[in-house]
PDB file of C-alpha atoms in Angstrom:
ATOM      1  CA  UNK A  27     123.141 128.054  83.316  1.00 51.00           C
ATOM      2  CA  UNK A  28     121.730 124.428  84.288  1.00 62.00           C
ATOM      3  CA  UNK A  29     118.880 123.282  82.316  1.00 65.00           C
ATOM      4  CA  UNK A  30     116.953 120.864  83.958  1.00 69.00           C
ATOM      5  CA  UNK A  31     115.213 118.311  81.642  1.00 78.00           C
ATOM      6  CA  UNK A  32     112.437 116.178  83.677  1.00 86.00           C
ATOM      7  CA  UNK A  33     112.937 117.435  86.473  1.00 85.00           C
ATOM      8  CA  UNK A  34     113.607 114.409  89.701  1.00 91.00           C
ATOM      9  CA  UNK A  35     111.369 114.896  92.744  1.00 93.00           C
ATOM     10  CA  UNK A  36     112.489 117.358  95.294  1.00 94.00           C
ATOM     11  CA  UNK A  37     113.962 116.124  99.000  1.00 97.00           C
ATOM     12  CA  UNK A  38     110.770 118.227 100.095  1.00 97.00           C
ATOM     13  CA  UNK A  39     108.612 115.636  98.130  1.00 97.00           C
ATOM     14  CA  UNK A  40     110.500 112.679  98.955  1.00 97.00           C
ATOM     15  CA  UNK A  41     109.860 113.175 102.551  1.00 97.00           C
ATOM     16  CA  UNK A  42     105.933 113.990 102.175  1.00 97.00           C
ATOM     17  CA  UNK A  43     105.600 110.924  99.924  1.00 97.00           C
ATOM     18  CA  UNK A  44     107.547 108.837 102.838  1.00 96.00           C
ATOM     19  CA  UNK A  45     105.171 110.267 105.144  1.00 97.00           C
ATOM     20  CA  UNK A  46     101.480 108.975 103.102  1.00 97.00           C
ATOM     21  CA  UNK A  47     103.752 105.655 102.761  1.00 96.00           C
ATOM     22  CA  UNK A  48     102.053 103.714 105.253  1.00 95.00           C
ATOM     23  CA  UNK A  49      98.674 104.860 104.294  1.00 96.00           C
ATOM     24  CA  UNK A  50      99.055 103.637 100.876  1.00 95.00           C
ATOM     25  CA  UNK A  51     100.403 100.393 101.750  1.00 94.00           C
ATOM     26  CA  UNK A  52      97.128  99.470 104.065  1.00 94.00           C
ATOM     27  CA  UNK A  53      95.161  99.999 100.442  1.00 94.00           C
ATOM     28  CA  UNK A  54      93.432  97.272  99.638  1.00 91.00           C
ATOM     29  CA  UNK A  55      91.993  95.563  96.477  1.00 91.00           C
ATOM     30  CA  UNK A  56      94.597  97.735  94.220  1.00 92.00           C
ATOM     31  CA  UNK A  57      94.583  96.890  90.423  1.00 93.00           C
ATOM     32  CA  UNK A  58      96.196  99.574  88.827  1.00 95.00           C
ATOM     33  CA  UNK A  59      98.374 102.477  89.088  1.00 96.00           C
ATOM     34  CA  UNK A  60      98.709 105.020  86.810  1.00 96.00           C
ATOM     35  CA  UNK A  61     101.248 107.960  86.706  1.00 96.00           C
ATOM     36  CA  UNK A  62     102.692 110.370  84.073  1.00 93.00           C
ATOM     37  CA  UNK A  63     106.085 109.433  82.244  1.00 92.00           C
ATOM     38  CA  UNK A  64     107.520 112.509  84.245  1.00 91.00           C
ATOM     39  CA  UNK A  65     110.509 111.157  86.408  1.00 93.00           C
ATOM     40  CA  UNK A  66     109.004 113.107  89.096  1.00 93.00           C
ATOM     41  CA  UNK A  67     105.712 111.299  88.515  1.00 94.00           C
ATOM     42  CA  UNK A  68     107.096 108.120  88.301  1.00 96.00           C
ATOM     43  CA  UNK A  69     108.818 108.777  91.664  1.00 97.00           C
ATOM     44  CA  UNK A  70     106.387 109.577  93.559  1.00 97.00           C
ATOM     45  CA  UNK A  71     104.173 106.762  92.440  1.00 97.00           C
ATOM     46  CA  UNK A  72     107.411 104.465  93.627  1.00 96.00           C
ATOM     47  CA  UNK A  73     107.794 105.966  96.747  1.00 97.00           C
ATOM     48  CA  UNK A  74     104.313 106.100  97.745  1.00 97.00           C
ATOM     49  CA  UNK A  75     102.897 102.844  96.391  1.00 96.00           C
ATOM     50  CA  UNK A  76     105.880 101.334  96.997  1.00 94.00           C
ATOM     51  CA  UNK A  77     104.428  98.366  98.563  1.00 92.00           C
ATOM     52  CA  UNK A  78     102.009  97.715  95.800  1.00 92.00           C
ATOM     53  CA  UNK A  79     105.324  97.249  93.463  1.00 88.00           C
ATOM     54  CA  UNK A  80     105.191  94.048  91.642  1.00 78.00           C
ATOM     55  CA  UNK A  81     108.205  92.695  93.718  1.00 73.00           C
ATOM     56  CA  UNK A  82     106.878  93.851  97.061  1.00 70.00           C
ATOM     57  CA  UNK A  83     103.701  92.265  96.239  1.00 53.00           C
ATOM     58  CA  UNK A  84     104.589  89.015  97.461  1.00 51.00           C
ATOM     59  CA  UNK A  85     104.805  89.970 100.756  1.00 49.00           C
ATOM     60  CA  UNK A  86     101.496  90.757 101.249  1.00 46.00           C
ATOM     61  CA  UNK A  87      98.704  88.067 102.464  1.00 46.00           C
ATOM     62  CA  UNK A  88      97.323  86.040  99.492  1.00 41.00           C
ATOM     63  CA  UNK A  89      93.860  88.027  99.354  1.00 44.00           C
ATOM     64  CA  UNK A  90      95.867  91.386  98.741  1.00 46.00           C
ATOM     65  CA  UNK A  91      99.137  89.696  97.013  1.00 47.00           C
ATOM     66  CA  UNK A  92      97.675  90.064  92.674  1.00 65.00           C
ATOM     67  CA  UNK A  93     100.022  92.188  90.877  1.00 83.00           C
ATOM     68  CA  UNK A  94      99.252  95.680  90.260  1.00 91.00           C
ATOM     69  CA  UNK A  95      99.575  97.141  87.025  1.00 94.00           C
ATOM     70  CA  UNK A  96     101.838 100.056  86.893  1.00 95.00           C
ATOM     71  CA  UNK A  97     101.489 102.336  83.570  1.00 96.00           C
ATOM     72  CA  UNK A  98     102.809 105.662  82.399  1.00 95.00           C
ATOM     73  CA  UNK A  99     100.161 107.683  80.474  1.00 93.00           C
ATOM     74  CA  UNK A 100     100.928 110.865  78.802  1.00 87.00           C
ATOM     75  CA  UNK A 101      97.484 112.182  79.571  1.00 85.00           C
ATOM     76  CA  UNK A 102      97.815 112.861  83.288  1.00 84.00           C
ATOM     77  CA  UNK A 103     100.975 114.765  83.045  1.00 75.00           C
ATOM     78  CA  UNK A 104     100.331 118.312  84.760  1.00 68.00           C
ATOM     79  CA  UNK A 105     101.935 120.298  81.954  1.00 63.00           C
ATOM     80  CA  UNK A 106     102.917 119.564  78.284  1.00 59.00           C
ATOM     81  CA  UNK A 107     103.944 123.098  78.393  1.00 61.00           C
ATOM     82  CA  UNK A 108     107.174 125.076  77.362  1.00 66.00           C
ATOM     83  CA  UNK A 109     109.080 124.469  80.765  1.00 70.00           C
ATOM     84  CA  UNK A 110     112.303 122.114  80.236  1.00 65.00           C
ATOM     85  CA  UNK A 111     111.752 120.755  83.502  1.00 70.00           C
ATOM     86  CA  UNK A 112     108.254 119.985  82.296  1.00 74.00           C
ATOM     87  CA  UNK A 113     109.706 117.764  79.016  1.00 79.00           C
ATOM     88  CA  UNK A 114     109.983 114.195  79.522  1.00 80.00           C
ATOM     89  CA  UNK A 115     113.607 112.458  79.325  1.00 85.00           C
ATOM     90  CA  UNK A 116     114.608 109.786  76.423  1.00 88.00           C
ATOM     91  CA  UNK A 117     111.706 106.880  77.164  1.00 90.00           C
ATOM     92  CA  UNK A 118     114.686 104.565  77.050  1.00 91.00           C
ATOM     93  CA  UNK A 119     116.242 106.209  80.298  1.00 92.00           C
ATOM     94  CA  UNK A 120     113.007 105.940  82.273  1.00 92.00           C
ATOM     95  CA  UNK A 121     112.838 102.934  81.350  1.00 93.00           C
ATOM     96  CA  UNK A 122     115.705 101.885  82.790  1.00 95.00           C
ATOM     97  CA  UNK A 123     114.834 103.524  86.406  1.00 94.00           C
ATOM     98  CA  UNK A 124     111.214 102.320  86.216  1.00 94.00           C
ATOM     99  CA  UNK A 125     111.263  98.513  84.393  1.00 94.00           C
ATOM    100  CA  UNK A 126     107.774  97.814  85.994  1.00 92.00           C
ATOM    101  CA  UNK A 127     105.809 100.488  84.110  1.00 95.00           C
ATOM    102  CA  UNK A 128     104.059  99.375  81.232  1.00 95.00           C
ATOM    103  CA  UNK A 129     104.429 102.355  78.957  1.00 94.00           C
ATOM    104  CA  UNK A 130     102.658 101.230  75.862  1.00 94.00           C
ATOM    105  CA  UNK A 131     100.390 103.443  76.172  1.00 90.00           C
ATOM    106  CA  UNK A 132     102.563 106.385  75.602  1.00 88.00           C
ATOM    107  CA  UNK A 133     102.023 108.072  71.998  1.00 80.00           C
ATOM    108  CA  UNK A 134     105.364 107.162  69.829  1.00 65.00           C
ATOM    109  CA  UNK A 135     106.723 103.911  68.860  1.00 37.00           C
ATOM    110  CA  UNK A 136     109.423 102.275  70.628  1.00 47.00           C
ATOM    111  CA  UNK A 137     111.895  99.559  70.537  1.00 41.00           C
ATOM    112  CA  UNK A 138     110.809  96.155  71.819  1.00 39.00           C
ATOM    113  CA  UNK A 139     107.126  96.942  71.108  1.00 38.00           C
ATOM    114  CA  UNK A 140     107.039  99.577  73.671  1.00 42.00           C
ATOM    115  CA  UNK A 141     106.313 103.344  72.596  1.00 41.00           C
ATOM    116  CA  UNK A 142     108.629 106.416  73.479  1.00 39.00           C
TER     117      UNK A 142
END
């Protein structure tokens, strides 16, 4: 059998989070985005928001071009349950995939000052 740890955002969800794409890029006035450590999570935030990245940001005009904060938070995942595809990977692999999130907000300690 294949266990899947954290599971990655399905082809069905890539497409729907192309789709609200543009939407999300005509946001204005965004500060913040927050998203659960979940790969998933984390994708979709990229691929929606994706213009509201911190090196996409500079392409928008100067009233909309601050950088937006982009953090992981434990507390919004959808389920801390018993589900393998529902437990997060090592923080240091995420990390890699996602450098832009801030995750010090996540509950253990990390290396680099960061928390896993």
């Amino acid at each position: 059998t294949n266990i899947v740890l954290d599971a990655p955002l399905t082809q069905k969800g890539r497409d729907q989070c192309a789709k609200i794409r543009s939407v999300a890029a005509k946001l204005e006035g965004v500060e913040l985005i927050i998203a659960s450590p979940l790969t998933r999570a984390l994708q979709t935030a990229h691929i929606t928001f994706q213009d509201h990245l911190p090196y996409n940001t500079n392409t928008k005009p100067s009233s909309s071009s601050r950088e937006v904060k982009w953090i992981a938070h434990e507390g919004i995942r959808e389920e801390l349950g018993m589900l393998l595809c529902n437990k997060r990977r090592p923080l240091s692999e995420t990390e890699l995939d996602f450098p832009e999130v801030d995750y010090t907000y996540l509950p253990h300690a990390h290396n680099g000052g960061k928390k896993d």
